[in-house]
GROMACS .gro file of N, CA, C and O in nm:
model
  484
    1GLN      N    1   1.731  -3.293   1.687
    1GLN     CA    2   1.679  -3.393   1.659
    1GLN      C    3   1.551  -3.369   1.581
    1GLN      O    4   1.525  -3.415   1.479
    2VAL      N    5   1.448  -3.302   1.653
    2VAL     CA    6   1.326  -3.262   1.583
    2VAL      C    7   1.316  -3.094   1.604
    2VAL      O    8   1.352  -3.070   1.716
    3GLN      N    9   1.269  -3.025   1.508
    3GLN     CA   10   1.230  -2.902   1.514
    3GLN      C   11   1.104  -2.891   1.481
    3GLN      O   12   1.061  -2.945   1.378
    4LEU      N   13   1.022  -2.778   1.561
    4LEU     CA   14   0.885  -2.755   1.512
    4LEU      C   15   0.881  -2.621   1.514
    4LEU      O   16   0.955  -2.517   1.617
    5VAL      N   17   0.809  -2.567   1.406
    5VAL     CA   18   0.760  -2.416   1.388
    5VAL      C   19   0.662  -2.381   1.348
    5VAL      O   20   0.581  -2.437   1.260
    6GLU      N   21   0.573  -2.314   1.424
    6GLU     CA   22   0.451  -2.277   1.418
    6GLU      C   23   0.429  -2.154   1.327
    6GLU      O   24   0.512  -2.063   1.335
    7SER      N   25   0.281  -2.132   1.267
    7SER     CA   26   0.272  -2.023   1.192
    7SER      C   27   0.147  -2.000   1.161
    7SER      O   28   0.038  -2.100   1.165
    8GLY      N   29   0.059  -1.897   1.137
    8GLY     CA   30  -0.057  -1.869   1.098
    8GLY      C   31  -0.152  -1.788   1.189
    8GLY      O   32  -0.269  -1.782   1.185
    9GLY      N   33  -0.080  -1.758   1.312
    9GLY     CA   34  -0.152  -1.677   1.399
    9GLY      C   35  -0.190  -1.550   1.359
    9GLY      O   36  -0.138  -1.495   1.264
   10GLY      N   37  -0.301  -1.479   1.431
   10GLY     CA   38  -0.303  -1.356   1.398
   10GLY      C   39  -0.424  -1.285   1.472
   10GLY      O   40  -0.467  -1.338   1.574
   11LEU      N   41  -0.478  -1.180   1.431
   11LEU     CA   42  -0.580  -1.131   1.496
   11LEU      C   43  -0.730  -1.153   1.441
   11LEU      O   44  -0.710  -1.136   1.295
   12VAL      N   45  -0.831  -1.196   1.476
   12VAL     CA   46  -0.949  -1.248   1.432
   12VAL      C   47  -1.078  -1.208   1.489
   12VAL      O   48  -1.072  -1.210   1.622
   13GLN      N   49  -1.200  -1.182   1.427
   13GLN     CA   50  -1.326  -1.123   1.530
   13GLN      C   51  -1.393  -1.271   1.569
   13GLN      O   52  -1.367  -1.386   1.510
   14ALA      N   53  -1.461  -1.257   1.684
   14ALA     CA   54  -1.524  -1.376   1.732
   14ALA      C   55  -1.617  -1.425   1.625
   14ALA      O   56  -1.690  -1.362   1.544
   15GLY      N   57  -1.623  -1.562   1.626
   15GLY     CA   58  -1.683  -1.625   1.504
   15GLY      C   59  -1.634  -1.639   1.375
   15GLY      O   60  -1.686  -1.729   1.301
   16GLY      N   61  -1.517  -1.605   1.381
   16GLY     CA   62  -1.416  -1.606   1.262
   16GLY      C   63  -1.335  -1.763   1.265
   16GLY      O   64  -1.322  -1.815   1.358
   17SER      N   65  -1.261  -1.767   1.168
   17SER     CA   66  -1.166  -1.904   1.174
   17SER      C   67  -1.030  -1.861   1.140
   17SER      O   68  -0.995  -1.763   1.077
   18LEU      N   69  -0.932  -1.965   1.172
   18LEU     CA   70  -0.787  -1.917   1.159
   18LEU      C   71  -0.746  -2.084   1.141
   18LEU      O   72  -0.779  -2.175   1.208
   19ARG      N   73  -0.635  -2.092   1.065
   19ARG     CA   74  -0.549  -2.228   1.071
   19ARG      C   75  -0.409  -2.164   1.092
   19ARG      O   76  -0.357  -2.115   1.007
   20LEU      N   77  -0.361  -2.284   1.189
   20LEU     CA   78  -0.236  -2.281   1.237
   20LEU      C   79  -0.161  -2.406   1.183
   20LEU      O   80  -0.238  -2.494   1.142
   21SER      N   81  -0.059  -2.369   1.150
   21SER     CA   82   0.023  -2.498   1.080
   21SER      C   83   0.149  -2.523   1.199
   21SER      O   84   0.213  -2.420   1.237
   22CYS      N   85   0.221  -2.628   1.174
   22CYS     CA   86   0.325  -2.676   1.256
   22CYS      C   87   0.391  -2.750   1.171
   22CYS      O   88   0.388  -2.879   1.112
   23ALA      N   89   0.536  -2.716   1.123
   23ALA     CA   90   0.622  -2.778   1.045
   23ALA      C   91   0.724  -2.857   1.129
   23ALA      O   92   0.788  -2.805   1.203
   24ALA      N   93   0.726  -2.965   1.098
   24ALA     CA   94   0.805  -3.053   1.163
   24ALA      C   95   0.934  -3.109   1.084
   24ALA      O   96   0.929  -3.134   0.962
   25SER      N   97   1.074  -3.097   1.144
   25SER     CA   98   1.157  -3.148   1.090
   25SER      C   99   1.247  -3.271   1.164
   25SER      O  100   1.249  -3.224   1.283
   26GLY      N  101   1.333  -3.325   1.084
   26GLY     CA  102   1.419  -3.458   1.153
   26GLY      C  103   1.394  -3.568   1.109
   26GLY      O  104   1.272  -3.594   1.067
   27ARG      N  105   1.491  -3.662   1.134
   27ARG     CA  106   1.487  -3.800   1.084
   27ARG      C  107   1.333  -3.879   1.129
   27ARG      O  108   1.287  -3.938   1.048
   28THR      N  109   1.302  -3.860   1.248
   28THR     CA  110   1.191  -3.917   1.312
   28THR      C  111   1.036  -3.833   1.326
   28THR      O  112   0.977  -3.894   1.362
   29ALA      N  113   1.059  -3.716   1.251
   29ALA     CA  114   0.926  -3.635   1.248
   29ALA      C  115   0.825  -3.709   1.202
   29ALA      O  116   0.699  -3.677   1.284
   30SER      N  117   0.824  -3.784   1.090
   30SER     CA  118   0.707  -3.834   1.052
   30SER      C  119   0.632  -3.946   1.118
   30SER      O  120   0.527  -3.975   1.139
   31SER      N  121   0.692  -3.995   1.228
   31SER     CA  122   0.665  -4.134   1.316
   31SER      C  123   0.603  -4.055   1.457
   31SER      O  124   0.548  -4.142   1.533
   32LEU      N  125   0.601  -3.920   1.484
   32LEU     CA  126   0.562  -3.874   1.597
   32LEU      C  127   0.440  -3.818   1.599
   32LEU      O  128   0.374  -3.790   1.507
   33THR      N  129   0.383  -3.855   1.738
   33THR     CA  130   0.262  -3.784   1.774
   33THR      C  131   0.293  -3.613   1.791
   33THR      O  132   0.345  -3.603   1.860
   34ILE      N  133   0.202  -3.549   1.708
   34ILE     CA  134   0.217  -3.411   1.760
   34ILE      C  135   0.078  -3.343   1.812
   34ILE      O  136  -0.031  -3.382   1.757
   35GLY      N  137   0.075  -3.247   1.893
   35GLY     CA  138  -0.040  -3.186   1.955
   35GLY      C  139  -0.034  -3.036   1.966
   35GLY      O  140   0.078  -2.982   1.941
   36TRP      N  141  -0.114  -2.979   2.011
   36TRP     CA  142  -0.145  -2.827   2.050
   36TRP      C  143  -0.160  -2.807   2.172
   36TRP      O  144  -0.267  -2.866   2.217
   37PHE      N  145  -0.089  -2.690   2.242
   37PHE     CA  146  -0.138  -2.687   2.361
   37PHE      C  147  -0.175  -2.516   2.336
   37PHE      O  148  -0.108  -2.429   2.248
   38ARG      N  149  -0.226  -2.448   2.436
   38ARG     CA  150  -0.235  -2.307   2.424
   38ARG      C  151  -0.210  -2.253   2.575
   38ARG      O  152  -0.243  -2.326   2.656
   39GLN      N  153  -0.174  -2.133   2.586
   39GLN     CA  154  -0.158  -2.064   2.735
   39GLN      C  155  -0.198  -1.909   2.713
   39GLN      O  156  -0.136  -1.861   2.626
   40ALA      N  157  -0.279  -1.879   2.782
   40ALA     CA  158  -0.352  -1.742   2.784
   40ALA      C  159  -0.270  -1.686   2.902
   40ALA      O  160  -0.248  -1.741   3.000
   41PRO      N  161  -0.251  -1.534   2.931
   41PRO     CA  162  -0.199  -1.462   3.012
   41PRO      C  163  -0.269  -1.487   3.168
   41PRO      O  164  -0.381  -1.508   3.162
   42GLY      N  165  -0.187  -1.520   3.266
   42GLY     CA  166  -0.244  -1.583   3.385
   42GLY      C  167  -0.330  -1.713   3.418
   42GLY      O  168  -0.358  -1.720   3.504
   43LYS      N  169  -0.296  -1.792   3.307
   43LYS     CA  170  -0.365  -1.928   3.317
   43LYS      C  171  -0.265  -2.030   3.291
   43LYS      O  172  -0.141  -2.009   3.221
   44GLU      N  173  -0.300  -2.136   3.336
   44GLU     CA  174  -0.166  -2.257   3.285
   44GLU      C  175  -0.194  -2.309   3.153
   44GLU      O  176  -0.318  -2.284   3.091
   45ARG      N  177  -0.103  -2.373   3.118
   45ARG     CA  178  -0.103  -2.426   2.957
   45ARG      C  179  -0.204  -2.552   2.954
   45ARG      O  180  -0.243  -2.610   3.053
   46GLU      N  181  -0.273  -2.520   2.863
   46GLU     CA  182  -0.380  -2.624   2.810
   46GLU      C  183  -0.385  -2.681   2.707
   46GLU      O  184  -0.346  -2.635   2.599
   47PHE      N  185  -0.419  -2.807   2.720
   47PHE     CA  186  -0.410  -2.926   2.605
   47PHE      C  187  -0.513  -2.874   2.509
   47PHE      O  188  -0.618  -2.864   2.562
   48VAL      N  189  -0.498  -2.868   2.368
   48VAL     CA  190  -0.606  -2.849   2.299
   48VAL      C  191  -0.622  -2.960   2.217
   48VAL      O  192  -0.763  -3.017   2.214
   49GLY      N  193  -0.554  -3.046   2.144
   49GLY     CA  194  -0.583  -3.147   2.068
   49GLY      C  195  -0.437  -3.231   2.012
   49GLY      O  196  -0.358  -3.174   2.049
   50THR      N  197  -0.448  -3.353   1.948
   50THR     CA  198  -0.329  -3.432   1.908
   50THR      C  199  -0.364  -3.494   1.787
   50THR      O  200  -0.517  -3.530   1.802
   51ILE      N  201  -0.251  -3.535   1.711
   51ILE     CA  202  -0.308  -3.624   1.619
   51ILE      C  203  -0.168  -3.734   1.630
   51ILE      O  204  -0.043  -3.680   1.619
   52SER      N  205  -0.174  -3.854   1.588
   52SER     CA  206  -0.093  -3.961   1.604
   52SER      C  207  -0.035  -3.960   1.420
   52SER      O  208  -0.106  -3.916   1.352
   53TRP      N  209   0.085  -4.037   1.422
   53TRP     CA  210   0.117  -4.042   1.288
   53TRP      C  211   0.032  -4.163   1.197
   53TRP      O  212   0.018  -4.135   1.099
   54THR      N  213  -0.070  -4.198   1.277
   54THR     CA  214  -0.194  -4.298   1.194
   54THR      C  215  -0.313  -4.208   1.183
   54THR      O  216  -0.421  -4.273   1.150
   55ALA      N  217  -0.282  -4.083   1.227
   55ALA     CA  218  -0.410  -3.994   1.205
   55ALA      C  219  -0.512  -3.995   1.300
   55ALA      O  220  -0.633  -3.965   1.289
   56TYR      N  221  -0.492  -4.070   1.434
   56TYR     CA  222  -0.564  -4.072   1.498
   56TYR      C  223  -0.585  -3.933   1.572
   56TYR      O  224  -0.469  -3.874   1.603
   57THR      N  225  -0.702  -3.897   1.625
   57THR     CA  226  -0.704  -3.748   1.684
   57THR      C  227  -0.784  -3.754   1.829
   57THR      O  228  -0.847  -3.840   1.826
   58TYR      N  229  -0.743  -3.686   1.911
   58TYR     CA  230  -0.798  -3.651   2.026
   58TYR      C  231  -0.810  -3.497   2.058
   58TYR      O  232  -0.718  -3.445   2.047
   59TYR      N  233  -0.931  -3.441   2.110
   59TYR     CA  234  -0.941  -3.311   2.139
   59TYR      C  235  -0.991  -3.276   2.293
   59TYR      O  236  -1.065  -3.358   2.344
   60ALA      N  237  -0.935  -3.168   2.338
   60ALA     CA  238  -1.003  -3.129   2.482
   60ALA      C  239  -1.172  -3.079   2.446
   60ALA      O  240  -1.199  -3.055   2.336
   61ASP      N  241  -1.237  -3.123   2.544
   61ASP     CA  242  -1.371  -3.094   2.545
   61ASP      C  243  -1.397  -2.938   2.526
   61ASP      O  244  -1.498  -2.925   2.440
   62SER      N  245  -1.311  -2.853   2.551
   62SER     CA  246  -1.340  -2.711   2.512
   62SER      C  247  -1.348  -2.655   2.361
   62SER      O  248  -1.393  -2.581   2.332
   63VAL      N  249  -1.295  -2.762   2.301
   63VAL     CA  250  -1.267  -2.727   2.161
   63VAL      C  251  -1.350  -2.831   2.040
   63VAL      O  252  -1.348  -2.798   1.923
   64LYS      N  253  -1.396  -2.930   2.125
   64LYS     CA  254  -1.479  -3.032   2.026
   64LYS      C  255  -1.566  -2.959   1.954
   64LYS      O  256  -1.664  -2.905   2.009
   65GLY      N  257  -1.577  -3.003   1.806
   65GLY     CA  258  -1.702  -2.949   1.727
   65GLY      C  259  -1.654  -2.814   1.678
   65GLY      O  260  -1.697  -2.771   1.552
   66ARG      N  261  -1.534  -2.767   1.700
   66ARG     CA  262  -1.500  -2.637   1.656
   66ARG      C  263  -1.353  -2.640   1.571
   66ARG      O  264  -1.343  -2.566   1.485
   67PHE      N  265  -1.243  -2.702   1.633
   67PHE     CA  266  -1.125  -2.714   1.603
   67PHE      C  267  -1.089  -2.876   1.537
   67PHE      O  268  -1.167  -2.974   1.561
   68THR      N  269  -1.017  -2.865   1.423
   68THR     CA  270  -0.996  -3.005   1.369
   68THR      C  271  -0.844  -2.995   1.341
   68THR      O  272  -0.764  -2.897   1.276
   69ILE      N  273  -0.781  -3.113   1.375
   69ILE     CA  274  -0.639  -3.140   1.377
   69ILE      C  275  -0.618  -3.216   1.205
   69ILE      O  276  -0.686  -3.315   1.217
   70SER      N  277  -0.514  -3.193   1.160
   70SER     CA  278  -0.500  -3.301   1.046
   70SER      C  279  -0.343  -3.288   1.016
   70SER      O  280  -0.278  -3.201   1.102
   71ARG      N  281  -0.296  -3.376   0.926
   71ARG     CA  282  -0.143  -3.366   0.919
   71ARG      C  283  -0.118  -3.424   0.739
   71ARG      O  284  -0.214  -3.492   0.712
   72ASP      N  285  -0.018  -3.348   0.730
   72ASP     CA  286   0.020  -3.392   0.572
   72ASP      C  287   0.152  -3.465   0.597
   72ASP      O  288   0.268  -3.403   0.595
   73ASN      N  289   0.185  -3.591   0.584
   73ASN     CA  290   0.281  -3.661   0.626
   73ASN      C  291   0.394  -3.648   0.517
   73ASN      O  292   0.525  -3.607   0.536
   74ALA      N  293   0.347  -3.607   0.382
   74ALA     CA  294   0.470  -3.577   0.274
   74ALA      C  295   0.535  -3.465   0.317
   74ALA      O  296   0.666  -3.432   0.279
   75LYS      N  297   0.460  -3.353   0.408
   75LYS     CA  298   0.534  -3.221   0.420
   75LYS      C  299   0.555  -3.198   0.555
   75LYS      O  300   0.641  -3.119   0.609
   76ASN      N  301   0.538  -3.324   0.646
   76ASN     CA  302   0.563  -3.312   0.772
   76ASN      C  303   0.516  -3.202   0.878
   76ASN      O  304   0.573  -3.128   0.927
   77THR      N  305   0.347  -3.181   0.814
   77THR     CA  306   0.319  -3.037   0.875
   77THR      C  307   0.175  -3.097   0.933
   77THR      O  308   0.121  -3.181   0.867
   78VAL      N  309   0.136  -3.038   1.055
   78VAL     CA  310   0.028  -3.064   1.147
   78VAL      C  311  -0.028  -2.952   1.135
   78VAL      O  312   0.009  -2.831   1.119
   79TYR      N  313  -0.185  -2.958   1.096
   79TYR     CA  314  -0.267  -2.823   1.090
   79TYR      C  315  -0.384  -2.825   1.207
   79TYR      O  316  -0.434  -2.923   1.249
   80LEU      N  317  -0.388  -2.704   1.245
   80LEU     CA  318  -0.505  -2.679   1.354
   80LEU      C  319  -0.602  -2.596   1.271
   80LEU      O  320  -0.581  -2.481   1.282
   81GLN      N  321  -0.731  -2.647   1.225
   81GLN     CA  322  -0.821  -2.540   1.173
   81GLN      C  323  -0.921  -2.489   1.289
   81GLN      O  324  -0.956  -2.590   1.369
   82MET      N  325  -0.924  -2.391   1.323
   82MET     CA  326  -1.012  -2.339   1.439
   82MET      C  327  -1.125  -2.278   1.374
   82MET      O  328  -1.107  -2.118   1.301
   83ASN      N  329  -1.251  -2.272   1.392
   83ASN     CA  330  -1.376  -2.233   1.346
   83ASN      C  331  -1.457  -2.190   1.455
   83ASN      O  332  -1.413  -2.224   1.597
   84SER      N  333  -1.553  -2.119   1.448
   84SER     CA  334  -1.639  -2.055   1.544
   84SER      C  335  -1.532  -1.997   1.682
   84SER      O  336  -1.577  -2.019   1.786
   85LEU      N  337  -1.459  -1.919   1.639
   85LEU     CA  338  -1.369  -1.888   1.728
   85LEU      C  339  -1.425  -1.782   1.854
   85LEU      O  340  -1.524  -1.696   1.814
   86LYS      N  341  -1.387  -1.781   1.980
   86LYS     CA  342  -1.465  -1.702   2.098
   86LYS      C  343  -1.335  -1.637   2.150
   86LYS      O  344  -1.223  -1.690   2.139
   87PRO      N  345  -1.355  -1.539   2.224
   87PRO     CA  346  -1.245  -1.435   2.288
   87PRO      C  347  -1.159  -1.531   2.373
   87PRO      O  348  -1.061  -1.490   2.392
   88GLU      N  349  -1.239  -1.617   2.440
   88GLU     CA  350  -1.164  -1.706   2.536
   88GLU      C  351  -1.048  -1.801   2.469
   88GLU      O  352  -0.992  -1.886   2.537
   89ASP      N  353  -1.068  -1.814   2.334
   89ASP     CA  354  -0.973  -1.885   2.275
   89ASP      C  355  -0.844  -1.808   2.246
   89ASP      O  356  -0.728  -1.873   2.207
   90THR      N  357  -0.837  -1.684   2.275
   90THR     CA  358  -0.711  -1.576   2.293
   90THR      C  359  -0.596  -1.659   2.367
   90THR      O  360  -0.604  -1.675   2.476
   91ALA      N  361  -0.474  -1.679   2.307
   91ALA     CA  362  -0.378  -1.738   2.380
   91ALA      C  363  -0.252  -1.748   2.294
   91ALA      O  364  -0.243  -1.727   2.131
   92VAL      N  365  -0.151  -1.810   2.314
   92VAL     CA  366  -0.016  -1.833   2.261
   92VAL      C  367  -0.044  -1.977   2.230
   92VAL      O  368  -0.081  -2.072   2.317
   93TYR      N  369  -0.044  -2.027   2.101
   93TYR     CA  370  -0.060  -2.174   2.064
   93TYR      C  371   0.048  -2.192   2.036
   93TYR      O  372   0.165  -2.173   1.943
   94TYR      N  373   0.105  -2.344   2.098
   94TYR     CA  374   0.225  -2.402   2.059
   94TYR      C  375   0.204  -2.524   2.025
   94TYR      O  376   0.091  -2.628   2.060
   95CYS      N  377   0.259  -2.597   1.926
   95CYS     CA  378   0.289  -2.722   1.880
   95CYS      C  379   0.380  -2.817   1.963
   95CYS      O  380   0.483  -2.772   1.987
   96ALA      N  381   0.384  -2.922   2.006
   96ALA     CA  382   0.475  -3.014   2.074
   96ALA      C  383   0.473  -3.150   2.007
   96ALA      O  384   0.367  -3.178   1.938
   97ALA      N  385   0.554  -3.235   2.028
   97ALA     CA  386   0.563  -3.375   2.009
   97ALA      C  387   0.632  -3.474   2.066
   97ALA      O  388   0.718  -3.437   2.193
   98GLY      N  389   0.595  -3.591   2.086
   98GLY     CA  390   0.622  -3.677   2.136
   98GLY      C  391   0.589  -3.830   2.089
   98GLY      O  392   0.533  -3.842   1.979
   99PRO      N  393   0.704  -3.947   2.131
   99PRO     CA  394   0.645  -4.046   2.068
   99PRO      C  395   0.525  -4.133   2.077
   99PRO      O  396   0.465  -4.193   1.996
  100ASP      N  397   0.432  -4.080   2.169
  100ASP     CA  398   0.264  -4.127   2.130
  100ASP      C  399   0.196  -4.009   2.253
  100ASP      O  400   0.247  -3.930   2.309
  101ILE      N  401   0.057  -4.048   2.268
  101ILE     CA  402  -0.030  -3.958   2.324
  101ILE      C  403   0.001  -3.934   2.483
  101ILE      O  404  -0.017  -3.841   2.538
  102GLY      N  405   0.017  -4.044   2.526
  102GLY     CA  406   0.049  -4.056   2.638
  102GLY      C  407   0.181  -3.971   2.694
  102GLY      O  408   0.166  -3.889   2.774
  103VAL      N  409   0.287  -3.961   2.655
  103VAL     CA  410   0.379  -3.878   2.676
  103VAL      C  411   0.361  -3.751   2.629
  103VAL      O  412   0.396  -3.663   2.688
  104LEU      N  413   0.295  -3.727   2.519
  104LEU     CA  414   0.241  -3.599   2.466
  104LEU      C  415   0.197  -3.524   2.581
  104LEU      O  416   0.225  -3.398   2.611
  105ARG      N  417   0.105  -3.573   2.615
  105ARG     CA  418  -0.003  -3.501   2.761
  105ARG      C  419   0.050  -3.498   2.874
  105ARG      O  420   0.036  -3.395   2.935
  106ARG      N  421   0.180  -3.595   2.908
  106ARG     CA  422   0.222  -3.553   3.023
  106ARG      C  423   0.366  -3.465   3.017
  106ARG      O  424   0.361  -3.374   3.114
  107GLU      N  425   0.453  -3.524   2.937
  107GLU     CA  426   0.584  -3.415   2.912
  107GLU      C  427   0.619  -3.428   2.736
  107GLU      O  428   0.694  -3.521   2.732
  108PRO      N  429   0.577  -3.358   2.688
  108PRO     CA  430   0.599  -3.348   2.530
  108PRO      C  431   0.777  -3.309   2.535
  108PRO      O  432   0.839  -3.246   2.612
  109ARG      N  433   0.863  -3.393   2.443
  109ARG     CA  434   0.951  -3.384   2.438
  109ARG      C  435   1.027  -3.265   2.367
  109ARG      O  436   1.113  -3.227   2.374
  110TYR      N  437   0.929  -3.210   2.251
  110TYR     CA  438   0.992  -3.097   2.149
  110TYR      C  439   0.875  -2.998   2.164
  110TYR      O  440   0.741  -3.038   2.149
  111TRP      N  441   0.908  -2.889   2.150
  111TRP     CA  442   0.817  -2.752   2.141
  111TRP      C  443   0.857  -2.685   2.040
  111TRP      O  444   0.980  -2.632   2.016
  112GLY      N  445   0.752  -2.620   1.969
  112GLY     CA  446   0.765  -2.485   1.885
  112GLY      C  447   0.783  -2.341   1.972
  112GLY      O  448   0.769  -2.348   2.102
  113ARG      N  449   0.818  -2.258   1.921
  113ARG     CA  450   0.811  -2.147   2.004
  113ARG      C  451   0.666  -2.048   2.009
  113ARG      O  452   0.656  -1.968   2.096
  114GLY      N  453   0.589  -2.126   1.946
  114GLY     CA  454   0.432  -2.041   1.970
  114GLY      C  455   0.401  -1.933   1.864
  114GLY      O  456   0.488  -1.889   1.813
  115THR      N  457   0.279  -1.948   1.850
  115THR     CA  458   0.224  -1.820   1.763
  115THR      C  459   0.097  -1.770   1.834
  115THR      O  460   0.018  -1.840   1.869
  116GLN      N  461   0.079  -1.636   1.846
  116GLN     CA  462  -0.034  -1.568   1.901
  116GLN      C  463  -0.137  -1.557   1.843
  116GLN      O  464  -0.143  -1.540   1.715
  117VAL      N  465  -0.247  -1.589   1.878
  117VAL     CA  466  -0.409  -1.601   1.831
  117VAL      C  467  -0.477  -1.521   1.926
  117VAL      O  468  -0.492  -1.535   2.040
  118THR      N  469  -0.554  -1.391   1.867
  118THR     CA  470  -0.613  -1.305   1.933
  118THR      C  471  -0.743  -1.300   1.870
  118THR      O  472  -0.738  -1.284   1.752
  119VAL      N  473  -0.864  -1.318   1.990
  119VAL     CA  474  -0.990  -1.317   1.902
  119VAL      C  475  -1.052  -1.191   1.952
  119VAL      O  476  -1.058  -1.203   2.105
  120SER      N  477  -1.093  -1.125   1.906
  120SER     CA  478  -1.154  -0.999   1.964
  120SER      C  479  -1.312  -1.001   1.973
  120SER      O  480  -1.400  -1.085   1.885
  121SER      N  481  -1.405  -0.935   2.052
  121SER     CA  482  -1.540  -0.932   2.055
  121SER      C  483  -1.611  -0.865   1.987
  121SER      O  484  -1.540  -0.775   1.906
   0.00000   0.00000   0.00000
């Protein structure tokens, strides 16, 4: 029904920037709320931020002021622009989708496979 594919991960030094992309496909993709999660080794999965189909955004406190989520509805693609990266941002980043922000935060219906982001000191 819906497929999500992340890209853009890699290795970057602290203070650098990286942009992740999440391409969504499916008949209902353009109406979905899409968000980003991350998981570091030995830690629980953490919510990063989300964007609705109306472009409403919400961010976790840990990334406010540094990360920005945007979407291109024509391409069914959501972006995560990450600036001022810190070593603690190192994790596998996943995009996820659901019908609204509430569902997304509790139990997203769709997940991508993830992309690795590594921030060196």
